[in-house]
mmCIF file with all atom_site columns, C-alpha atoms in Angstrom:
data_model
loop_
_atom_site.group_PDB
_atom_site.id
_atom_site.type_symbol
_atom_site.label_atom_id
_atom_site.label_alt_id
_atom_site.label_comp_id
_atom_site.label_asym_id
_atom_site.label_entity_id
_atom_site.label_seq_id
_atom_site.pdbx_PDB_ins_code
_atom_site.Cartn_x
_atom_site.Cartn_y
_atom_site.Cartn_z
_atom_site.occupancy
_atom_site.B_iso_or_equiv
_atom_site.pdbx_formal_charge
_atom_site.auth_seq_id
_atom_site.auth_comp_id
_atom_site.auth_asym_id
_atom_site.auth_atom_id
_atom_site.pdbx_PDB_model_num
ATOM 1   C CA . MET A 1 1   ? -12.264 -16.589 -24.423 1.00 0.00 ? 1   MET A CA 1
ATOM 2   C CA . ALA A 1 2   ? -9.181  -15.104 -24.509 1.00 0.00 ? 2   ALA A CA 1
ATOM 3   C CA . GLN A 1 3   ? -9.472  -13.269 -27.617 1.00 0.00 ? 3   GLN A CA 1
ATOM 4   C CA . ALA A 1 4   ? -12.196 -11.383 -26.077 1.00 0.00 ? 4   ALA A CA 1
ATOM 5   C CA . ALA A 1 5   ? -11.079 -10.927 -22.265 1.00 0.00 ? 5   ALA A CA 1
ATOM 6   C CA . ASP A 1 6   ? -7.460  -9.051  -25.390 1.00 0.00 ? 6   ASP A CA 1
ATOM 7   C CA . ARG A 1 7   ? -9.625  -7.274  -27.386 1.00 0.00 ? 7   ARG A CA 1
ATOM 8   C CA . GLY A 1 8   ? -11.655 -5.881  -23.211 1.00 0.00 ? 8   GLY A CA 1
ATOM 9   C CA . LEU A 1 9   ? -8.092  -5.038  -21.715 1.00 0.00 ? 9   LEU A CA 1
ATOM 10  C CA . SER A 1 10  ? -7.186  -2.774  -25.347 1.00 0.00 ? 10  SER A CA 1
ATOM 11  C CA . LEU A 1 11  ? -10.424 -1.151  -25.255 1.00 0.00 ? 11  LEU A CA 1
ATOM 12  C CA . LEU A 1 12  ? -9.600  -0.725  -21.808 1.00 0.00 ? 12  LEU A CA 1
ATOM 13  C CA . ARG A 1 13  ? -6.317  0.715   -22.431 1.00 0.00 ? 13  ARG A CA 1
ATOM 14  C CA . VAL A 1 14  ? -7.422  2.730   -25.333 1.00 0.00 ? 14  VAL A CA 1
ATOM 15  C CA . VAL A 1 15  ? -10.362 4.615   -22.575 1.00 0.00 ? 15  VAL A CA 1
ATOM 16  C CA . ALA A 1 16  ? -7.951  4.912   -20.053 1.00 0.00 ? 16  ALA A CA 1
ATOM 17  C CA . ASP A 1 17  ? -5.300  6.395   -22.817 1.00 0.00 ? 17  ASP A CA 1
ATOM 18  C CA . HIS A 1 18  ? -8.209  9.358   -23.037 1.00 0.00 ? 18  HIS A CA 1
ATOM 19  C CA . THR A 1 19  ? -9.570  10.746  -19.360 1.00 0.00 ? 19  THR A CA 1
ATOM 20  C CA . ASP A 1 20  ? -11.043 13.355  -21.293 1.00 0.00 ? 20  ASP A CA 1
ATOM 21  C CA . GLY A 1 21  ? -13.186 10.691  -23.862 1.00 0.00 ? 21  GLY A CA 1
ATOM 22  C CA . ILE A 1 22  ? -13.920 8.692   -26.508 1.00 0.00 ? 22  ILE A CA 1
ATOM 23  C CA . THR A 1 23  ? -16.266 8.151   -28.384 1.00 0.00 ? 23  THR A CA 1
ATOM 24  C CA . LEU A 1 24  ? -17.467 4.525   -29.804 1.00 0.00 ? 24  LEU A CA 1
ATOM 25  C CA . SER A 1 25  ? -15.990 4.843   -32.828 1.00 0.00 ? 25  SER A CA 1
ATOM 26  C CA . ASP A 1 26  ? -12.727 6.299   -32.259 1.00 0.00 ? 26  ASP A CA 1
ATOM 27  C CA . ALA A 1 27  ? -12.327 2.928   -30.126 1.00 0.00 ? 27  ALA A CA 1
ATOM 28  C CA . ALA A 1 28  ? -13.230 0.893   -32.283 1.00 0.00 ? 28  ALA A CA 1
ATOM 29  C CA . ARG A 1 29  ? -11.025 2.273   -34.742 1.00 0.00 ? 29  ARG A CA 1
ATOM 30  C CA . THR A 1 30  ? -8.313  2.082   -32.632 1.00 0.00 ? 30  THR A CA 1
ATOM 31  C CA . VAL A 1 31  ? -7.715  -1.649  -31.924 1.00 0.00 ? 31  VAL A CA 1
ATOM 32  C CA . ASP A 1 32  ? -9.406  -2.464  -34.707 1.00 0.00 ? 32  ASP A CA 1
ATOM 33  C CA . LEU A 1 33  ? -12.812 -3.296  -34.224 1.00 0.00 ? 33  LEU A CA 1
ATOM 34  C CA . ALA A 1 34  ? -16.249 -3.631  -35.434 1.00 0.00 ? 34  ALA A CA 1
ATOM 35  C CA . PRO A 1 35  ? -17.923 -0.564  -33.470 1.00 0.00 ? 35  PRO A CA 1
ATOM 36  C CA . SER A 1 36  ? -21.040 -3.039  -32.814 1.00 0.00 ? 36  SER A CA 1
ATOM 37  C CA . THR A 1 37  ? -17.862 -5.898  -31.354 1.00 0.00 ? 37  THR A CA 1
ATOM 38  C CA . ALA A 1 38  ? -16.252 -2.520  -29.633 1.00 0.00 ? 38  ALA A CA 1
ATOM 39  C CA . LEU A 1 39  ? -20.110 -1.529  -27.468 1.00 0.00 ? 39  LEU A CA 1
ATOM 40  C CA . ARG A 1 40  ? -20.509 -4.349  -26.330 1.00 0.00 ? 40  ARG A CA 1
ATOM 41  C CA . HIS A 1 41  ? -17.277 -4.909  -24.992 1.00 0.00 ? 41  HIS A CA 1
ATOM 42  C CA . LEU A 1 42  ? -17.535 -0.934  -23.556 1.00 0.00 ? 42  LEU A CA 1
ATOM 43  C CA . ARG A 1 43  ? -20.618 -2.094  -21.928 1.00 0.00 ? 43  ARG A CA 1
ATOM 44  C CA . SER A 1 44  ? -19.188 -4.924  -19.612 1.00 0.00 ? 44  SER A CA 1
ATOM 45  C CA . LEU A 1 45  ? -16.431 -2.778  -18.492 1.00 0.00 ? 45  LEU A CA 1
ATOM 46  C CA . GLU A 1 46  ? -18.652 -0.685  -17.618 1.00 0.00 ? 46  GLU A CA 1
ATOM 47  C CA . VAL A 1 47  ? -21.216 -3.256  -15.382 1.00 0.00 ? 47  VAL A CA 1
ATOM 48  C CA . ALA A 1 48  ? -17.696 -3.499  -14.358 1.00 0.00 ? 48  ALA A CA 1
ATOM 49  C CA . GLY A 1 49  ? -17.241 -0.636  -13.589 1.00 0.00 ? 49  GLY A CA 1
ATOM 50  C CA . PHE A 1 50  ? -14.163 0.022   -15.114 1.00 0.00 ? 50  PHE A CA 1
ATOM 51  C CA . VAL A 1 51  ? -15.339 2.675   -18.077 1.00 0.00 ? 51  VAL A CA 1
ATOM 52  C CA . HIS A 1 52  ? -18.696 5.011   -17.952 1.00 0.00 ? 52  HIS A CA 1
ATOM 53  C CA . ARG A 1 53  ? -19.964 6.727   -20.157 1.00 0.00 ? 53  ARG A CA 1
ATOM 54  C CA . ARG A 1 54  ? -21.047 9.830   -19.881 1.00 0.00 ? 54  ARG A CA 1
ATOM 55  C CA . PRO A 1 55  ? -25.179 11.043  -21.152 1.00 0.00 ? 55  PRO A CA 1
ATOM 56  C CA . ASP A 1 56  ? -24.901 14.509  -22.871 1.00 0.00 ? 56  ASP A CA 1
ATOM 57  C CA . ASP A 1 57  ? -22.004 13.444  -25.496 1.00 0.00 ? 57  ASP A CA 1
ATOM 58  C CA . GLY A 1 58  ? -21.804 9.544   -25.248 1.00 0.00 ? 58  GLY A CA 1
ATOM 59  C CA . ARG A 1 59  ? -18.374 9.451   -24.992 1.00 0.00 ? 59  ARG A CA 1
ATOM 60  C CA . PHE A 1 60  ? -16.396 6.168   -22.471 1.00 0.00 ? 60  PHE A CA 1
ATOM 61  C CA . GLU A 1 61  ? -14.180 7.861   -20.197 1.00 0.00 ? 61  GLU A CA 1
ATOM 62  C CA . PRO A 1 62  ? -12.235 5.749   -16.866 1.00 0.00 ? 62  PRO A CA 1
ATOM 63  C CA . GLY A 1 63  ? -15.074 4.455   -14.562 1.00 0.00 ? 63  GLY A CA 1
ATOM 64  C CA . PRO A 1 64  ? -15.482 4.441   -10.522 1.00 0.00 ? 64  PRO A CA 1
ATOM 65  C CA . GLU A 1 65  ? -13.503 1.000   -10.525 1.00 0.00 ? 65  GLU A CA 1
ATOM 66  C CA . LEU A 1 66  ? -10.326 2.094   -12.434 1.00 0.00 ? 66  LEU A CA 1
ATOM 67  C CA . PHE A 1 67  ? -9.667  5.492   -10.454 1.00 0.00 ? 67  PHE A CA 1
ATOM 68  C CA . ARG A 1 68  ? -10.215 3.326   -7.533  1.00 0.00 ? 68  ARG A CA 1
ATOM 69  C CA . ILE A 1 69  ? -7.616  1.093   -8.546  1.00 0.00 ? 69  ILE A CA 1
ATOM 70  C CA . ALA A 1 70  ? -5.291  4.041   -10.111 1.00 0.00 ? 70  ALA A CA 1
ATOM 71  C CA . ARG A 1 71  ? -5.274  5.719   -6.806  1.00 0.00 ? 71  ARG A CA 1
ATOM 72  C CA . ALA A 1 72  ? -3.856  2.590   -4.113  1.00 0.00 ? 72  ALA A CA 1
ATOM 73  C CA . LEU A 1 73  ? -1.576  1.600   -6.644  1.00 0.00 ? 73  LEU A CA 1
ATOM 74  C CA . VAL A 1 74  ? 0.303   4.849   -6.453  1.00 0.00 ? 74  VAL A CA 1
ATOM 75  C CA . THR A 1 75  ? -0.599  5.080   -3.054  1.00 0.00 ? 75  THR A CA 1
ATOM 76  C CA . ALA A 1 76  ? 1.021   2.079   -2.414  1.00 0.00 ? 76  ALA A CA 1
ATOM 77  C CA . ALA A 1 77  ? 4.070   3.233   -4.618  1.00 0.00 ? 77  ALA A CA 1
ATOM 78  C CA . SER A 1 78  ? 4.217   6.517   -3.166  1.00 0.00 ? 78  SER A CA 1
ATOM 79  C CA . LEU A 1 79  ? 4.683   5.033   0.915   1.00 0.00 ? 79  LEU A CA 1
ATOM 80  C CA . PRO A 1 80  ? 7.814   4.137   1.100   1.00 0.00 ? 80  PRO A CA 1
ATOM 81  C CA . ARG A 1 81  ? 8.737   7.437   -0.539  1.00 0.00 ? 81  ARG A CA 1
ATOM 82  C CA . VAL A 1 82  ? 6.448   9.692   1.290   1.00 0.00 ? 82  VAL A CA 1
ATOM 83  C CA . ALA A 1 83  ? 7.860   7.209   4.462   1.00 0.00 ? 83  ALA A CA 1
ATOM 84  C CA . GLU A 1 84  ? 11.655  7.904   4.401   1.00 0.00 ? 84  GLU A CA 1
ATOM 85  C CA . PRO A 1 85  ? 11.951  11.199  5.972   1.00 0.00 ? 85  PRO A CA 1
ATOM 86  C CA . LEU A 1 86  ? 9.198   10.296  8.597   1.00 0.00 ? 86  LEU A CA 1
ATOM 87  C CA . LEU A 1 87  ? 11.483  7.467   9.410   1.00 0.00 ? 87  LEU A CA 1
ATOM 88  C CA . ALA A 1 88  ? 15.136  9.170   9.748   1.00 0.00 ? 88  ALA A CA 1
ATOM 89  C CA . GLU A 1 89  ? 12.548  11.841  11.774  1.00 0.00 ? 89  GLU A CA 1
ATOM 90  C CA . LEU A 1 90  ? 11.540  8.956   14.752  1.00 0.00 ? 90  LEU A CA 1
ATOM 91  C CA . ALA A 1 91  ? 14.890  7.164   15.002  1.00 0.00 ? 91  ALA A CA 1
ATOM 92  C CA . ALA A 1 92  ? 16.194  10.537  15.439  1.00 0.00 ? 92  ALA A CA 1
ATOM 93  C CA . THR A 1 93  ? 14.231  10.864  18.268  1.00 0.00 ? 93  THR A CA 1
ATOM 94  C CA . THR A 1 94  ? 13.856  7.425   19.427  1.00 0.00 ? 94  THR A CA 1
ATOM 95  C CA . GLY A 1 95  ? 18.044  6.222   18.875  1.00 0.00 ? 95  GLY A CA 1
ATOM 96  C CA . GLU A 1 96  ? 16.284  3.146   17.033  1.00 0.00 ? 96  GLU A CA 1
ATOM 97  C CA . SER A 1 97  ? 16.455  1.542   13.690  1.00 0.00 ? 97  SER A CA 1
ATOM 98  C CA . ALA A 1 98  ? 13.232  2.613   12.239  1.00 0.00 ? 98  ALA A CA 1
ATOM 99  C CA . TYR A 1 99  ? 11.415  0.755   9.584   1.00 0.00 ? 99  TYR A CA 1
ATOM 100 C CA . LEU A 1 100 ? 8.704   0.420   7.073   1.00 0.00 ? 100 LEU A CA 1
ATOM 101 C CA . ALA A 1 101 ? 6.339   -3.358  6.473   1.00 0.00 ? 101 ALA A CA 1
ATOM 102 C CA . GLU A 1 102 ? 4.058   -3.795  3.484   1.00 0.00 ? 102 GLU A CA 1
ATOM 103 C CA . PRO A 1 103 ? 2.487   -6.369  3.409   1.00 0.00 ? 103 PRO A CA 1
ATOM 104 C CA . LEU A 1 104 ? 3.274   -9.036  1.257   1.00 0.00 ? 104 LEU A CA 1
ATOM 105 C CA . ASP A 1 105 ? 1.495   -12.430 0.938   1.00 0.00 ? 105 ASP A CA 1
ATOM 106 C CA . ARG A 1 106 ? -1.336  -13.195 3.982   1.00 0.00 ? 106 ARG A CA 1
ATOM 107 C CA . THR A 1 107 ? 1.890   -15.034 5.314   1.00 0.00 ? 107 THR A CA 1
ATOM 108 C CA . HIS A 1 108 ? 5.319   -12.137 5.245   1.00 0.00 ? 108 HIS A CA 1
ATOM 109 C CA . ALA A 1 109 ? 5.960   -8.711  5.646   1.00 0.00 ? 109 ALA A CA 1
ATOM 110 C CA . VAL A 1 110 ? 8.764   -7.285  3.551   1.00 0.00 ? 110 VAL A CA 1
ATOM 111 C CA . TYR A 1 111 ? 10.228  -4.280  5.396   1.00 0.00 ? 111 TYR A CA 1
ATOM 112 C CA . THR A 1 112 ? 10.320  -1.744  2.195   1.00 0.00 ? 112 THR A CA 1
ATOM 113 C CA . CYS A 1 113 ? 12.282  1.539   4.024   1.00 0.00 ? 113 CYS A CA 1
ATOM 114 C CA . LEU A 1 114 ? 14.366  1.677   6.819   1.00 0.00 ? 114 LEU A CA 1
ATOM 115 C CA . ALA A 1 115 ? 16.290  4.478   9.165   1.00 0.00 ? 115 ALA A CA 1
ATOM 116 C CA . GLU A 1 116 ? 19.546  3.348   10.898  1.00 0.00 ? 116 GLU A CA 1
ATOM 117 C CA . GLY A 1 117 ? 19.152  3.904   14.387  1.00 0.00 ? 117 GLY A CA 1
ATOM 118 C CA . HIS A 1 118 ? 22.091  6.052   16.456  1.00 0.00 ? 118 HIS A CA 1
ATOM 119 C CA . HIS A 1 119 ? 23.544  3.936   18.885  1.00 0.00 ? 119 HIS A CA 1
ATOM 120 C CA . ALA A 1 120 ? 26.333  2.007   18.981  1.00 0.00 ? 120 ALA A CA 1
ATOM 121 C CA . ILE A 1 121 ? 24.592  -1.430  19.375  1.00 0.00 ? 121 ILE A CA 1
ATOM 122 C CA . ARG A 1 122 ? 21.438  -1.207  17.095  1.00 0.00 ? 122 ARG A CA 1
ATOM 123 C CA . HIS A 1 123 ? 19.377  -3.261  15.225  1.00 0.00 ? 123 HIS A CA 1
ATOM 124 C CA . VAL A 1 124 ? 19.953  -2.731  10.698  1.00 0.00 ? 124 VAL A CA 1
ATOM 125 C CA . SER A 1 125 ? 20.000  -4.542  7.978   1.00 0.00 ? 125 SER A CA 1
ATOM 126 C CA . TRP A 1 126 ? 16.340  -5.738  7.568   1.00 0.00 ? 126 TRP A CA 1
ATOM 127 C CA . LEU A 1 127 ? 15.790  -3.727  4.647   1.00 0.00 ? 127 LEU A CA 1
ATOM 128 C CA . GLY A 1 128 ? 14.188  -5.634  1.990   1.00 0.00 ? 128 GLY A CA 1
ATOM 129 C CA . HIS A 1 129 ? 13.839  -8.685  4.948   1.00 0.00 ? 129 HIS A CA 1
ATOM 130 C CA . GLN A 1 130 ? 10.864  -10.937 4.432   1.00 0.00 ? 130 GLN A CA 1
ATOM 131 C CA . VAL A 1 131 ? 9.710   -11.499 8.012   1.00 0.00 ? 131 VAL A CA 1
ATOM 132 C CA . SER A 1 132 ? 6.414   -14.067 9.510   1.00 0.00 ? 132 SER A CA 1
ATOM 133 C CA . ARG A 1 133 ? 2.962   -11.925 9.591   1.00 0.00 ? 133 ARG A CA 1
ATOM 134 C CA . ARG A 1 134 ? 2.270   -14.412 12.448  1.00 0.00 ? 134 ARG A CA 1
ATOM 135 C CA . ASP A 1 135 ? 3.352   -13.732 15.897  1.00 0.00 ? 135 ASP A CA 1
ATOM 136 C CA . THR A 1 136 ? 4.951   -11.120 15.148  1.00 0.00 ? 136 THR A CA 1
ATOM 137 C CA . ALA A 1 137 ? 4.371   -7.138  15.870  1.00 0.00 ? 137 ALA A CA 1
ATOM 138 C CA . VAL A 1 138 ? 4.434   -6.187  12.380  1.00 0.00 ? 138 VAL A CA 1
ATOM 139 C CA . GLY A 1 139 ? 1.756   -8.865  11.740  1.00 0.00 ? 139 GLY A CA 1
ATOM 140 C CA . ALA A 1 140 ? -0.313  -7.635  14.393  1.00 0.00 ? 140 ALA A CA 1
ATOM 141 C CA . ALA A 1 141 ? -0.374  -4.213  13.539  1.00 0.00 ? 141 ALA A CA 1
ATOM 142 C CA . LEU A 1 142 ? -1.052  -5.553  9.652   1.00 0.00 ? 142 LEU A CA 1
ATOM 143 C CA . ALA A 1 143 ? -3.753  -6.884  11.341  1.00 0.00 ? 143 ALA A CA 1
ATOM 144 C CA . GLY A 1 144 ? -5.340  -4.705  12.877  1.00 0.00 ? 144 GLY A CA 1
ATOM 145 C CA . ARG A 1 145 ? -4.368  -6.903  16.722  1.00 0.00 ? 145 ARG A CA 1
ATOM 146 C CA . THR A 1 146 ? -2.987  -3.382  18.377  1.00 0.00 ? 146 THR A CA 1
ATOM 147 C CA . ASP A 1 147 ? -2.802  -2.719  22.638  1.00 0.00 ? 147 ASP A CA 1
ATOM 148 C CA . PRO A 1 148 ? -5.815  0.235   24.255  1.00 0.00 ? 148 PRO A CA 1
ATOM 149 C CA . ASP A 1 149 ? -3.624  2.330   22.662  1.00 0.00 ? 149 ASP A CA 1
ATOM 150 C CA . GLY A 1 150 ? -2.877  1.373   18.511  1.00 0.00 ? 150 GLY A CA 1
ATOM 151 C CA . VAL A 1 151 ? 0.282   -0.243  19.793  1.00 0.00 ? 151 VAL A CA 1
ATOM 152 C CA . VAL A 1 152 ? 1.517   -3.638  19.690  1.00 0.00 ? 152 VAL A CA 1
ATOM 153 C CA . VAL A 1 153 ? 5.313   -4.813  21.036  1.00 0.00 ? 153 VAL A CA 1
ATOM 154 C CA . ARG A 1 154 ? 6.320   -8.525  20.838  1.00 0.00 ? 154 ARG A CA 1
ATOM 155 C CA . VAL A 1 155 ? 9.920   -9.301  22.235  1.00 0.00 ? 155 VAL A CA 1
ATOM 156 C CA . ASP A 1 156 ? 11.740  -11.889 21.081  1.00 0.00 ? 156 ASP A CA 1
ATOM 157 C CA . ALA A 1 157 ? 9.960   -12.381 17.731  1.00 0.00 ? 157 ALA A CA 1
ATOM 158 C CA . VAL A 1 158 ? 11.351  -12.334 15.665  1.00 0.00 ? 158 VAL A CA 1
ATOM 159 C CA . GLU A 1 159 ? 15.487  -12.050 17.370  1.00 0.00 ? 159 GLU A CA 1
ATOM 160 C CA . ALA A 1 160 ? 16.615  -13.201 20.632  1.00 0.00 ? 160 ALA A CA 1
ATOM 161 C CA . GLY A 1 161 ? 16.786  -10.151 22.744  1.00 0.00 ? 161 GLY A CA 1
ATOM 162 C CA . ILE A 1 162 ? 15.123  -7.901  20.154  1.00 0.00 ? 162 ILE A CA 1
ATOM 163 C CA . THR A 1 163 ? 12.133  -6.027  20.726  1.00 0.00 ? 163 THR A CA 1
ATOM 164 C CA . ALA A 1 164 ? 10.079  -4.786  18.519  1.00 0.00 ? 164 ALA A CA 1
ATOM 165 C CA . VAL A 1 165 ? 6.853   -1.518  18.730  1.00 0.00 ? 165 VAL A CA 1
ATOM 166 C CA . SER A 1 166 ? 4.795   -1.874  15.477  1.00 0.00 ? 166 SER A CA 1
ATOM 167 C CA . THR A 1 167 ? 1.259   0.720   15.027  1.00 0.00 ? 167 THR A CA 1
ATOM 168 C CA . PRO A 1 168 ? -0.631  0.089   11.638  1.00 0.00 ? 168 PRO A CA 1
ATOM 169 C CA . VAL A 1 169 ? -1.026  3.070   9.083   1.00 0.00 ? 169 VAL A CA 1
ATOM 170 C CA . ARG A 1 170 ? -3.800  2.910   7.714   1.00 0.00 ? 170 ARG A CA 1
ATOM 171 C CA . SER A 1 171 ? -6.086  4.325   4.482   1.00 0.00 ? 171 SER A CA 1
ATOM 172 C CA . ALA A 1 172 ? -8.139  6.779   4.457   1.00 0.00 ? 172 ALA A CA 1
ATOM 173 C CA . ASP A 1 173 ? -10.754 4.893   3.844   1.00 0.00 ? 173 ASP A CA 1
ATOM 174 C CA . GLY A 1 174 ? -9.595  2.928   6.920   1.00 0.00 ? 174 GLY A CA 1
ATOM 175 C CA . ARG A 1 175 ? -8.048  -0.216  5.772   1.00 0.00 ? 175 ARG A CA 1
ATOM 176 C CA . VAL A 1 176 ? -4.389  -1.073  6.672   1.00 0.00 ? 176 VAL A CA 1
ATOM 177 C CA . VAL A 1 177 ? -1.319  -1.262  4.345   1.00 0.00 ? 177 VAL A CA 1
ATOM 178 C CA . ALA A 1 178 ? 1.707   -0.448  6.363   1.00 0.00 ? 178 ALA A CA 1
ATOM 179 C CA . ALA A 1 179 ? 3.079   -1.068  9.721   1.00 0.00 ? 179 ALA A CA 1
ATOM 180 C CA . ILE A 1 180 ? 5.617   1.430   11.000  1.00 0.00 ? 180 ILE A CA 1
ATOM 181 C CA . SER A 1 181 ? 7.806   -0.133  13.532  1.00 0.00 ? 181 SER A CA 1
ATOM 182 C CA . ILE A 1 182 ? 10.880  0.728   16.363  1.00 0.00 ? 182 ILE A CA 1
ATOM 183 C CA . VAL A 1 183 ? 13.244  -2.382  16.325  1.00 0.00 ? 183 VAL A CA 1
ATOM 184 C CA . GLY A 1 184 ? 16.232  -2.356  18.739  1.00 0.00 ? 184 GLY A CA 1
ATOM 185 C CA . PRO A 1 185 ? 17.824  -4.231  22.123  1.00 0.00 ? 185 PRO A CA 1
ATOM 186 C CA . SER A 1 186 ? 14.962  -4.707  24.529  1.00 0.00 ? 186 SER A CA 1
ATOM 187 C CA . PHE A 1 187 ? 17.524  -3.843  27.864  1.00 0.00 ? 187 PHE A CA 1
ATOM 188 C CA . ARG A 1 188 ? 16.860  0.079   26.357  1.00 0.00 ? 188 ARG A CA 1
ATOM 189 C CA . LEU A 1 189 ? 13.053  -0.669  24.853  1.00 0.00 ? 189 LEU A CA 1
ATOM 190 C CA . GLN A 1 190 ? 11.427  -1.265  28.549  1.00 0.00 ? 190 GLN A CA 1
ATOM 191 C CA . GLY A 1 191 ? 10.475  0.925   30.907  1.00 0.00 ? 191 GLY A CA 1
ATOM 192 C CA . ASP A 1 192 ? 9.603   4.594   30.250  1.00 0.00 ? 192 ASP A CA 1
ATOM 193 C CA . VAL A 1 193 ? 12.056  4.344   26.948  1.00 0.00 ? 193 VAL A CA 1
ATOM 194 C CA . LEU A 1 194 ? 9.237   2.070   25.295  1.00 0.00 ? 194 LEU A CA 1
ATOM 195 C CA . ALA A 1 195 ? 5.955   4.678   27.062  1.00 0.00 ? 195 ALA A CA 1
ATOM 196 C CA . ARG A 1 196 ? 8.404   7.388   24.663  1.00 0.00 ? 196 ARG A CA 1
ATOM 197 C CA . THR A 1 197 ? 8.471   5.084   21.454  1.00 0.00 ? 197 THR A CA 1
ATOM 198 C CA . ARG A 1 198 ? 5.339   3.911   21.809  1.00 0.00 ? 198 ARG A CA 1
ATOM 199 C CA . CYS A 1 199 ? 4.006   7.515   21.364  1.00 0.00 ? 199 CYS A CA 1
ATOM 200 C CA . ALA A 1 200 ? 6.371   8.219   18.689  1.00 0.00 ? 200 ALA A CA 1
ATOM 201 C CA . VAL A 1 201 ? 5.409   5.656   16.726  1.00 0.00 ? 201 VAL A CA 1
ATOM 202 C CA . LEU A 1 202 ? 2.234   6.220   16.895  1.00 0.00 ? 202 LEU A CA 1
ATOM 203 C CA . GLY A 1 203 ? 2.430   9.631   15.853  1.00 0.00 ? 203 GLY A CA 1
ATOM 204 C CA . THR A 1 204 ? 4.900   8.991   12.747  1.00 0.00 ? 204 THR A CA 1
ATOM 205 C CA . ALA A 1 205 ? 1.738   6.509   11.849  1.00 0.00 ? 205 ALA A CA 1
ATOM 206 C CA . ALA A 1 206 ? -0.625  8.955   11.947  1.00 0.00 ? 206 ALA A CA 1
ATOM 207 C CA . ARG A 1 207 ? 1.945   11.427  9.462   1.00 0.00 ? 207 ARG A CA 1
ATOM 208 C CA . LEU A 1 208 ? 2.377   8.911   6.843   1.00 0.00 ? 208 LEU A CA 1
ATOM 209 C CA . ALA A 1 209 ? -1.416  8.186   7.314   1.00 0.00 ? 209 ALA A CA 1
ATOM 210 C CA . PRO A 1 210 ? -2.718  8.739   3.819   1.00 0.00 ? 210 PRO A CA 1
#
């Protein structure tokens, strides 16, 4: 079983390296397999959508499932980089620290990007920090559980005297892939200031969406 998996992965790697297509004989030769054995593995990969055999010339090329995974990985890896200037704008607009949070697992999220607020009293130091998804603004946003305006607010959820304002960041197909948050002292984030912050967070998430 392990040997079969290794052969399949080796063939998948070869096909992925030849986006313009590769013949069965060349693929088999590259991984040192008999063409009949290579064909068996390639057919299994084709059924799973990882490779595609062109009907015109019989060459194997990357399949739709492989492209889907590649796009998902690229999107996830690039989010903090893309978010950085947007979070800087959000922090400048609101005066409070702005964060990008991404899901770590089912129970926790991690803050992967930060732009510090400009107030003397401000929230900092959560970059790389893990936060529970239970009963927090980030957790609710990552689960898609928001108020009608698409934003969620939590007070004292993680730290006493701290208010978090979060909204989901969605992929092109509607999946929640991250959350944008403003985190600051509760004595400032209330009333009209809170209302403006909700709008600002929502606008930033819309700009960040792929």
